[in-house]
Amino acid sequence: MRKDLSFLFLGLVLGALVTAGVFVGVLRSGGSTAAGGGPTVIKLAHVLDRSHPVHKGMEEMDRRLRELSGGTVELLIIPNSPLGSETECLSQVRSGALAMTKVSAASLESFVPEMAVFSLPYLFRDREHFWKVLEGPIGEELLQAGDSVGIHGLCYYDSGSRSFYTVGKPILTPEDVKGMKIRVMQSPMAMDLIRTLGGAPTPIAWGELYTALQQGMVDGAENNEPSLSTSRHYEVAKHYSLDEHTSIPDVLVMSKQAWDRLPPHVQAWVTQAARESVPYQRKVWEEQVERSMAEIKAAGVTIHRPDKAPFVEASAPMYAPFEGKPLGILAQRIREVK
């Protein structure tokens, strides 16, 4: 009887470990090589839903990685925040407890200060300018900037432009933001934008935002169309104002500890698979934006297209503290990209 109970207990423990995504032989970096010469498994946790275009981009990377490696390297993608917020996932990546994660460039600001440039309002002329910067020398510089703090950048995913959505009154002018509690990411620059416009920035974890909107803890938030749709925040927030104040990419990053443990040929596969997943993700993103807008409108959300000029003028003071400093010089370099 005691022996049967021991086997039962062992089975329950092993079952819990498998459910948690932990495997025999797992490395501290979050990547594992299965016993008996099985595939190298790289654990990738993130906060988004499986239906999100960015998650689909990571699935494409996994497909391409298996193809390039002949099935010897693969991703274990864990969505929906099981390992915590973006900031928590980043901390795990830095410590080597997690191999890979996807975060907003804004969430990287605390670790890679240069990434704060993406949170400067109205920095890019249009989407063409945005991608020319990301896929050029400046974008590559920024991906490499995290290596010294334990974060190896792999690629950028499209995350559209961020705009305001609100529960009560719409935001049609900068003055409308005054006195409003607006949820933002834990990004100093994102918080500064709301303060500059006269509002009260309120950092809240993404997974807790629906309830915060519902219970009036915040008056609104800001994000792109697919995020508004897949989160179902439109069930509570009935005004969406397309001011498009920032274009902040998502960044796929890997633990530098995990990266350094990979042989050079595996590093090459991982890099190639990540970069080749980007065109697919951008296509899926564009398709999702169309579907999301249709879904939002069908749910009774009023879409507003405010004049951006007053917002550009009202947020211009955010650039002044950086004139002549590294971030200001970087912003100027970006603006000069043709």
Coordinates of N, CA, C and O in Angstrom, one line a residue, residues 152-214:
H152 N 19.7 39.5 -25.1 CA 20.1 39.4 -26.5 C 18.9 39.6 -27.4 O 18.0 38.8 -27.4
G153 N 18.9 40.7 -28.2 CA 17.8 41.0 -29.1 C 17.8 40.1 -30.3 O 18.9 40.0 -30.9
L154 N 16.7 39.6 -30.7 CA 16.6 38.8 -31.9 C 15.9 39.5 -33.1 O 16.4 39.4 -34.2
C155 N 14.8 40.1 -32.9 CA 14.0 40.7 -34.0 C 12.9 41.6 -33.4 O 12.6 41.6 -32.2
Y156 N 12.3 42.4 -34.3 CA 11.2 43.3 -33.9 C 9.9 42.7 -34.6 O 9.9 42.2 -35.7
Y157 N 8.8 42.7 -33.8 CA 7.5 42.4 -34.4 C 6.7 43.6 -34.4 O 6.8 44.5 -33.5
D158 N 5.8 43.7 -35.4 CA 4.9 44.8 -35.5 C 3.9 44.9 -34.4 O 3.3 43.9 -34.0
S159 N 3.8 46.0 -33.7 CA 2.8 46.2 -32.7 C 2.0 47.4 -33.0 O 1.4 48.0 -32.1
G160 N 2.0 47.9 -34.2 CA 1.2 49.0 -34.6 C 1.5 50.3 -33.9 O 2.6 50.5 -33.5
S161 N 0.5 51.1 -33.8 CA 0.6 52.4 -33.1 C -0.4 52.4 -31.9 O -1.5 51.9 -32.0
R162 N 0.0 53.1 -30.9 CA -0.8 53.1 -29.7 C -1.7 54.3 -29.7 O -1.2 55.5 -30.0
S163 N -3.0 54.1 -29.4 CA -3.9 55.2 -29.3 C -4.8 55.0 -28.0 O -4.8 53.9 -27.4
F164 N -5.5 56.1 -27.7 CA -6.3 56.0 -26.4 C -7.6 55.4 -26.6 O -8.3 55.6 -27.6
Y165 N -8.0 54.6 -25.6 CA -9.4 54.1 -25.5 C -9.9 54.4 -24.1 O -9.2 54.2 -23.1
T166 N -11.2 54.8 -24.0 CA -11.7 55.3 -22.7 C -13.1 54.8 -22.4 O -13.8 54.4 -23.3
V167 N -13.4 54.8 -21.1 CA -14.7 54.3 -20.7 C -15.8 55.4 -20.8 O -16.9 55.1 -21.2
G168 N -15.4 56.6 -20.3 CA -16.4 57.7 -20.3 C -16.3 58.6 -21.6 O -16.6 58.1 -22.7
K169 N -15.8 59.8 -21.4 CA -15.6 60.7 -22.5 C -14.5 60.3 -23.4 O -13.5 59.7 -23.0
P170 N -14.6 60.6 -24.7 CA -13.5 60.3 -25.6 C -12.4 61.3 -25.5 O -12.6 62.4 -25.0
I171 N -11.2 61.0 -25.9 CA -10.1 61.9 -26.0 C -10.0 62.4 -27.4 O -9.6 61.7 -28.3
L172 N -10.4 63.7 -27.6 CA -10.4 64.3 -28.9 C -9.3 65.4 -29.1 O -8.9 65.7 -30.2
T173 N -8.9 65.9 -27.9 CA -7.8 67.0 -27.9 C -6.9 66.6 -26.7 O -7.3 65.9 -25.8
P174 N -5.7 67.2 -26.6 CA -4.9 67.0 -25.5 C -5.5 67.4 -24.2 O -5.3 66.8 -23.1
E175 N -6.4 68.5 -24.2 CA -7.0 68.9 -23.0 C -7.9 67.9 -22.4 O -8.2 67.9 -21.2
D176 N -8.4 66.9 -23.2 CA -9.3 65.9 -22.7 C -8.6 64.9 -21.8 O -9.3 64.2 -21.0
V177 N -7.3 64.9 -21.9 CA -6.5 63.9 -21.0 C -6.4 64.5 -19.6 O -6.2 63.7 -18.7
K178 N -6.5 65.8 -19.4 CA -6.3 66.4 -18.1 C -7.2 65.8 -17.1 O -8.5 65.7 -17.2
G179 N -6.6 65.3 -16.0 CA -7.4 64.8 -14.9 C -7.8 63.3 -15.0 O -8.3 62.7 -14.1
M180 N -7.5 62.7 -16.2 CA -7.9 61.3 -16.4 C -6.8 60.4 -15.9 O -5.6 60.6 -16.0
K181 N -7.2 59.2 -15.4 CA -6.3 58.2 -15.0 C -6.2 57.2 -16.2 O -7.2 56.6 -16.5
I182 N -5.0 57.2 -16.7 CA -4.8 56.4 -17.9 C -3.8 55.3 -17.6 O -2.7 55.5 -17.1
R183 N -4.2 54.1 -17.9 CA -3.3 52.9 -17.7 C -2.2 53.0 -18.7 O -2.4 53.2 -19.9
V184 N -0.9 52.8 -18.2 CA 0.2 52.8 -19.1 C 1.1 51.6 -18.7 O 0.9 51.0 -17.6
M185 N 2.0 51.2 -19.6 CA 3.0 50.2 -19.2 C 4.0 50.8 -18.2 O 4.0 52.0 -17.9
Q186 N 4.7 49.9 -17.5 CA 5.7 50.4 -16.6 C 6.9 50.9 -17.3 O 8.0 50.4 -17.3
S187 N 6.7 52.0 -18.0 CA 7.7 52.7 -18.8 C 7.8 54.2 -18.4 O 6.7 54.9 -18.4
P188 N 8.9 54.6 -18.0 CA 9.0 56.0 -17.6 C 8.6 57.0 -18.6 O 7.9 58.0 -18.4
M189 N 8.9 56.7 -19.9 CA 8.5 57.6 -21.0 C 7.0 57.6 -21.2 O 6.4 58.6 -21.5
A190 N 6.4 56.4 -21.1 CA 4.9 56.3 -21.3 C 4.2 57.1 -20.2 O 3.2 57.8 -20.5
M191 N 4.7 57.0 -19.0 CA 4.1 57.8 -17.9 C 4.3 59.3 -18.1 O 3.4 60.1 -17.8
D192 N 5.5 59.6 -18.6 CA 5.8 61.1 -18.8 C 4.9 61.7 -19.8 O 4.4 62.8 -19.7
L193 N 4.5 60.9 -20.9 CA 3.6 61.4 -21.9 C 2.2 61.8 -21.3 O 1.7 62.9 -21.5
I194 N 1.7 60.9 -20.4 CA 0.4 61.2 -19.8 C 0.5 62.4 -18.9 O -0.4 63.3 -18.9
R195 N 1.6 62.5 -18.1 CA 1.8 63.7 -17.3 C 1.9 64.9 -18.1 O 1.3 66.0 -17.7
T196 N 2.6 64.9 -19.2 CA 2.8 66.1 -20.1 C 1.4 66.5 -20.6 O 1.2 67.8 -20.7
L197 N 0.5 65.6 -20.8 CA -0.8 66.0 -21.3 C -1.8 66.3 -20.2 O -2.9 66.6 -20.4
G198 N -1.3 66.2 -18.9 CA -2.1 66.6 -17.8 C -2.9 65.5 -17.1 O -3.7 65.7 -16.3
G199 N -2.6 64.2 -17.5 CA -3.3 63.1 -16.9 C -2.5 62.5 -15.8 O -1.4 62.9 -15.5
A200 N -3.1 61.4 -15.2 CA -2.4 60.6 -14.2 C -2.1 59.3 -14.7 O -3.0 58.4 -14.9
P201 N -0.8 59.0 -15.0 CA -0.4 57.7 -15.5 C -0.5 56.6 -14.4 O -0.2 56.9 -13.2
T202 N -1.1 55.5 -14.8 CA -1.4 54.4 -13.8 C -0.9 53.1 -14.3 O -1.6 52.5 -15.1
P203 N 0.3 52.7 -13.9 CA 0.8 51.4 -14.4 C 0.0 50.2 -13.8 O -0.1 50.1 -12.6
I204 N -0.5 49.4 -14.6 CA -1.3 48.2 -14.2 C -0.9 47.1 -15.1 O -0.7 47.2 -16.3
A205 N -0.7 45.9 -14.6 CA -0.4 44.7 -15.4 C -1.5 44.5 -16.4 O -2.7 44.7 -16.1
W206 N -1.1 44.0 -17.6 CA -2.0 43.8 -18.7 C -3.2 42.9 -18.3 O -4.3 43.1 -18.6
G207 N -2.8 41.8 -17.6 CA -3.9 40.8 -17.2 C -4.9 41.4 -16.2 O -5.9 40.8 -16.1
E208 N -4.6 42.5 -15.6 CA -5.5 43.1 -14.6 C -6.3 44.3 -15.1 O -7.1 44.8 -14.4
L209 N -6.0 44.7 -16.4 CA -6.6 45.9 -16.9 C -8.1 45.8 -17.1 O -8.8 46.8 -16.9
Y210 N -8.6 44.7 -17.6 CA -10.0 44.6 -17.8 C -10.8 45.0 -16.6 O -11.7 45.8 -16.6
T211 N -10.4 44.4 -15.5 CA -11.1 44.6 -14.2 C -10.9 46.1 -13.8 O -11.9 46.7 -13.2
A212 N -9.7 46.6 -14.0 CA -9.5 48.0 -13.6 C -10.4 49.0 -14.4 O -10.9 49.9 -13.8
L213 N -10.6 48.7 -15.7 CA -11.5 49.5 -16.5 C -12.9 49.4 -16.0 O -13.7 50.3 -15.8
Q214 N -13.3 48.1 -15.7 CA -14.6 47.8 -15.3 C -15.0 48.4 -14.0 O -16.1 48.9 -13.8

